[in-house]
Short mmCIF file of C-alpha atoms in Angstrom, two decimals:
data_model
loop_
_atom_site.label_atom_id
_atom_site.label_comp_id
_atom_site.label_asym_id
_atom_site.label_seq_id
_atom_site.Cartn_x
_atom_site.Cartn_y
_atom_site.Cartn_z
CA PRO N 11 19.53 85.54 -21.13
CA PRO N 12 20.95 83.60 -18.10
CA PRO N 13 22.52 80.26 -18.87
CA GLY N 14 19.89 77.56 -19.34
CA SER N 15 17.10 79.90 -19.74
CA GLN N 16 16.72 79.40 -23.45
CA LYS N 17 14.65 76.36 -24.57
CA GLY N 18 14.45 74.17 -27.72
CA TYR N 19 12.07 71.36 -28.39
CA TYR N 20 11.81 67.78 -29.65
CA LYS N 21 8.66 67.05 -31.23
CA VAL N 22 8.09 63.11 -31.13
CA SER N 23 5.54 61.49 -33.38
CA SER N 24 4.99 57.87 -34.40
CA ASP N 25 3.10 55.51 -36.76
CA PRO N 26 0.79 54.38 -35.25
CA THR N 27 0.27 57.13 -32.59
CA GLY N 28 -0.07 56.29 -29.06
CA GLY N 29 3.59 55.05 -28.37
CA SER N 30 5.12 55.49 -24.95
CA VAL N 31 8.01 58.01 -25.13
CA LEU N 32 11.06 57.79 -23.01
CA PHE N 33 13.49 60.76 -23.30
CA ASP N 34 16.85 59.87 -21.72
CA GLY N 35 15.27 57.24 -19.59
CA THR N 36 12.30 59.72 -18.41
CA ASN N 37 8.67 58.74 -19.48
CA TYR N 38 7.24 62.02 -21.25
CA GLY N 39 3.76 60.50 -22.18
CA ILE N 40 2.47 59.00 -25.46
CA THR N 41 2.90 60.25 -29.16
CA PRO N 42 2.56 62.85 -30.29
CA VAL N 43 4.34 64.68 -27.50
CA THR N 44 6.57 67.86 -27.48
CA ILE N 45 9.55 67.66 -25.10
CA THR N 46 11.33 70.96 -23.73
CA VAL N 47 15.21 71.01 -23.43
CA SER N 48 17.60 73.71 -22.32
CA THR N 49 19.88 74.74 -25.36
CA THR N 50 22.82 74.39 -22.97
CA GLY N 51 21.83 71.28 -21.15
CA THR N 52 23.34 67.76 -21.85
CA PRO N 53 23.92 67.58 -25.56
CA ASP N 54 23.18 64.03 -26.14
CA HIS N 55 19.89 62.33 -25.86
CA THR N 56 18.14 58.86 -26.44
CA ILE N 57 14.70 58.93 -27.65
CA THR N 58 12.79 55.56 -27.29
CA VAL N 59 9.13 54.88 -28.48
CA SER N 60 7.41 51.67 -27.49
CA LYS N 61 3.85 50.24 -27.96
CA SER N 62 2.49 46.83 -27.17
CA GLY N 63 2.59 44.63 -30.19
CA TYR N 64 5.22 46.65 -31.82
CA GLN N 65 9.03 46.54 -31.76
CA THR N 66 10.70 49.16 -29.85
CA TRP N 67 12.11 51.99 -31.69
CA SER N 68 15.25 53.92 -30.27
CA GLN N 69 17.48 56.66 -31.79
CA PHE N 70 20.36 58.49 -30.26
CA TYR N 71 20.47 62.33 -31.02
CA SER N 72 23.90 64.23 -30.52
CA GLY N 73 23.41 68.02 -29.69
CA ASN N 74 20.59 70.14 -28.53
CA PRO N 75 18.06 72.37 -30.42
CA THR N 76 18.76 76.05 -30.73
CA ALA N 77 16.62 78.59 -28.85
CA ASP N 78 13.15 78.11 -29.95
CA GLN N 79 14.07 75.43 -32.47
CA THR N 80 11.93 72.43 -32.81
CA ILE N 81 13.49 69.14 -33.92
CA SER N 82 10.91 66.64 -35.39
CA VAL N 83 11.41 63.09 -34.47
CA PHE N 84 9.20 60.34 -36.18
CA ALA N 85 9.39 56.73 -35.11
CA THR N 86 7.85 54.18 -37.62
CA LEU N 87 6.74 51.26 -35.10
CA ASN N 88 6.96 47.76 -36.91
CA PRO N 89 4.52 45.06 -35.59
CA VAL N 90 5.98 42.26 -33.66
CA ALA N 91 5.10 38.87 -35.26
CA GLN N 92 2.51 37.49 -33.08
CA THR N 93 3.09 33.75 -32.70
CA GLY N 94 2.50 30.80 -30.40
CA ASN N 95 2.95 27.10 -30.44
CA ILE N 96 0.81 23.93 -30.87
CA TYR N 97 2.08 20.77 -29.01
CA VAL N 98 0.58 17.62 -30.62
CA ASN N 99 0.59 14.16 -28.87
CA SER N 100 -1.31 11.06 -29.80
CA ASN N 101 -2.35 7.67 -28.68
CA PRO N 102 -0.59 5.75 -30.01
CA ALA N 103 2.38 7.90 -30.55
CA GLY N 104 4.24 8.11 -34.01
CA ALA N 105 1.48 9.42 -35.92
CA SER N 106 1.81 11.99 -38.61
CA ALA N 107 0.58 15.51 -37.75
CA ILE N 108 -0.32 17.94 -40.42
CA LEU N 109 -0.95 21.78 -39.74
CA ASP N 110 -3.34 23.74 -42.01
CA ASN N 111 -3.51 21.07 -44.73
CA GLY N 112 0.27 20.73 -45.34
CA TYR N 113 1.66 24.09 -44.10
CA ASP N 114 3.89 22.07 -41.67
CA GLN N 115 4.18 18.32 -40.62
CA LEU N 116 5.58 16.51 -37.60
CA THR N 117 5.60 13.10 -36.11
CA THR N 118 3.83 12.82 -32.61
CA PRO N 119 4.62 13.92 -30.05
CA GLY N 120 6.02 17.26 -31.26
CA THR N 121 5.49 20.88 -31.49
CA PHE N 122 4.76 23.23 -34.26
CA ASN N 123 6.77 26.39 -33.45
CA ALA N 124 6.18 30.02 -34.37
CA VAL N 125 2.55 29.52 -35.54
CA SER N 126 0.54 32.76 -36.31
CA THR N 127 -2.04 33.67 -33.79
CA GLY N 128 -5.67 32.58 -34.70
CA TRP N 129 -7.32 29.44 -35.54
CA HIS N 130 -5.60 26.55 -37.13
CA ASN N 131 -6.48 22.97 -38.36
CA VAL N 132 -4.41 19.97 -37.20
CA GLN N 133 -4.98 16.41 -38.63
CA VAL N 134 -3.48 13.40 -36.96
CA SER N 135 -3.28 10.13 -38.95
CA LYS N 136 -1.58 6.62 -38.50
CA SER N 137 -2.06 3.53 -40.70
CA GLY N 138 -4.87 1.42 -39.05
CA TYR N 139 -6.55 4.24 -37.41
CA GLN N 140 -9.26 6.68 -38.38
CA LEU N 141 -8.32 10.30 -39.10
CA TYR N 142 -8.32 12.85 -36.17
CA SER N 143 -9.06 16.46 -37.08
CA THR N 144 -9.49 19.63 -34.76
CA SER N 145 -9.38 23.17 -34.91
CA ILE N 146 -7.28 25.00 -32.19
CA GLU N 147 -6.74 28.58 -31.39
CA VAL N 148 -3.26 29.92 -30.92
CA LYS N 149 -2.59 32.82 -28.71
CA PRO N 150 0.50 35.15 -28.68
CA GLY N 151 3.37 33.58 -26.63
CA ALA N 152 1.29 30.59 -25.43
CA THR N 153 1.44 26.79 -26.38
CA SER N 154 -2.06 25.27 -27.41
CA ASN N 155 -2.17 21.44 -26.86
CA VAL N 156 -3.68 18.75 -29.17
CA TYR N 157 -4.09 15.29 -27.77
CA ALA N 158 -5.49 12.63 -30.45
CA SER N 159 -6.71 9.52 -29.12
CA LEU N 160 -6.65 7.49 -32.40
CA VAL N 161 -9.56 5.02 -33.07
CA PRO N 162 -8.51 1.82 -34.80
CA TYR N 163 -10.47 0.95 -38.09
CA SER N 164 -12.83 -1.79 -37.37
CA GLN N 165 -11.91 -4.34 -39.84
CA TYR N 166 -14.10 -6.91 -41.13
CA GLY N 167 -13.29 -10.07 -43.46
CA SER N 168 -14.92 -13.01 -44.91
CA ILE N 169 -14.04 -16.75 -45.02
CA SER N 170 -14.93 -19.00 -47.83
CA VAL N 171 -15.20 -22.53 -47.00
CA SER N 172 -15.73 -25.50 -49.40
CA SER N 173 -15.43 -29.30 -48.66
CA THR N 174 -15.34 -32.61 -50.45
CA PRO N 175 -17.65 -34.29 -50.00
CA VAL N 176 -20.11 -31.48 -49.97
CA GLY N 177 -22.18 -30.96 -46.83
CA ALA N 178 -19.63 -30.84 -44.13
CA SER N 179 -20.23 -29.20 -40.76
CA LEU N 180 -18.24 -25.93 -40.20
CA TYR N 181 -17.05 -24.73 -36.78
CA MET N 182 -15.40 -21.38 -36.08
CA ASP N 183 -14.02 -20.49 -32.76
CA THR N 184 -15.89 -23.66 -31.37
CA ILE N 185 -19.24 -22.32 -32.59
CA ARG N 186 -21.09 -24.53 -35.12
CA SER N 187 -22.19 -22.76 -38.35
CA GLU N 188 -25.93 -23.20 -39.14
CA GLU N 189 -25.16 -23.43 -42.64
CA HIS N 190 -23.34 -26.47 -44.40
CA THR N 191 -21.33 -26.22 -47.38
CA SER N 192 -22.56 -26.80 -50.60
CA GLU N 193 -21.30 -27.17 -54.09
CA LEU N 194 -20.15 -23.96 -55.58
CA GLN N 195 -22.02 -22.97 -58.77
CA SER N 196 -20.61 -21.42 -61.77
#
């Protein structure tokens, strides 16, 4: 046979299927795919398989298949960790932010990094303020924002006044109390 007329094959498969195949930099479609090469052609080849959401797989092969030989190539595609970030700020700043009931913690303002995609709970707390809690969605490669406007606790107290002699008038903030002091009874 004339030089270059004999053909061999690379059969490229992947798990999962549907990976885009580059053979020596040329796109040959998606897995599974069979690539025809000349048995006397350039003997070194790089096969790359890529798929969205997975790490790119690449392998170097030295030599060519013989006439009518099929070399099976199998690419195991590993998922890329899908993460994003959550930026947390509060008013007042300096609050404690807790991710997913203690998975991670920071002081505001700050960012939870490499958080898995999906819905997460963020709690923001500071002494003297009511707890702020929210659910937020994290998308791959994105930063979600939480802004907690903390509400101070309403604090009430009481004052006990007694006088000698009993019955004195009581003024608080220049307002006269309608009640008078009386003897305490045991």
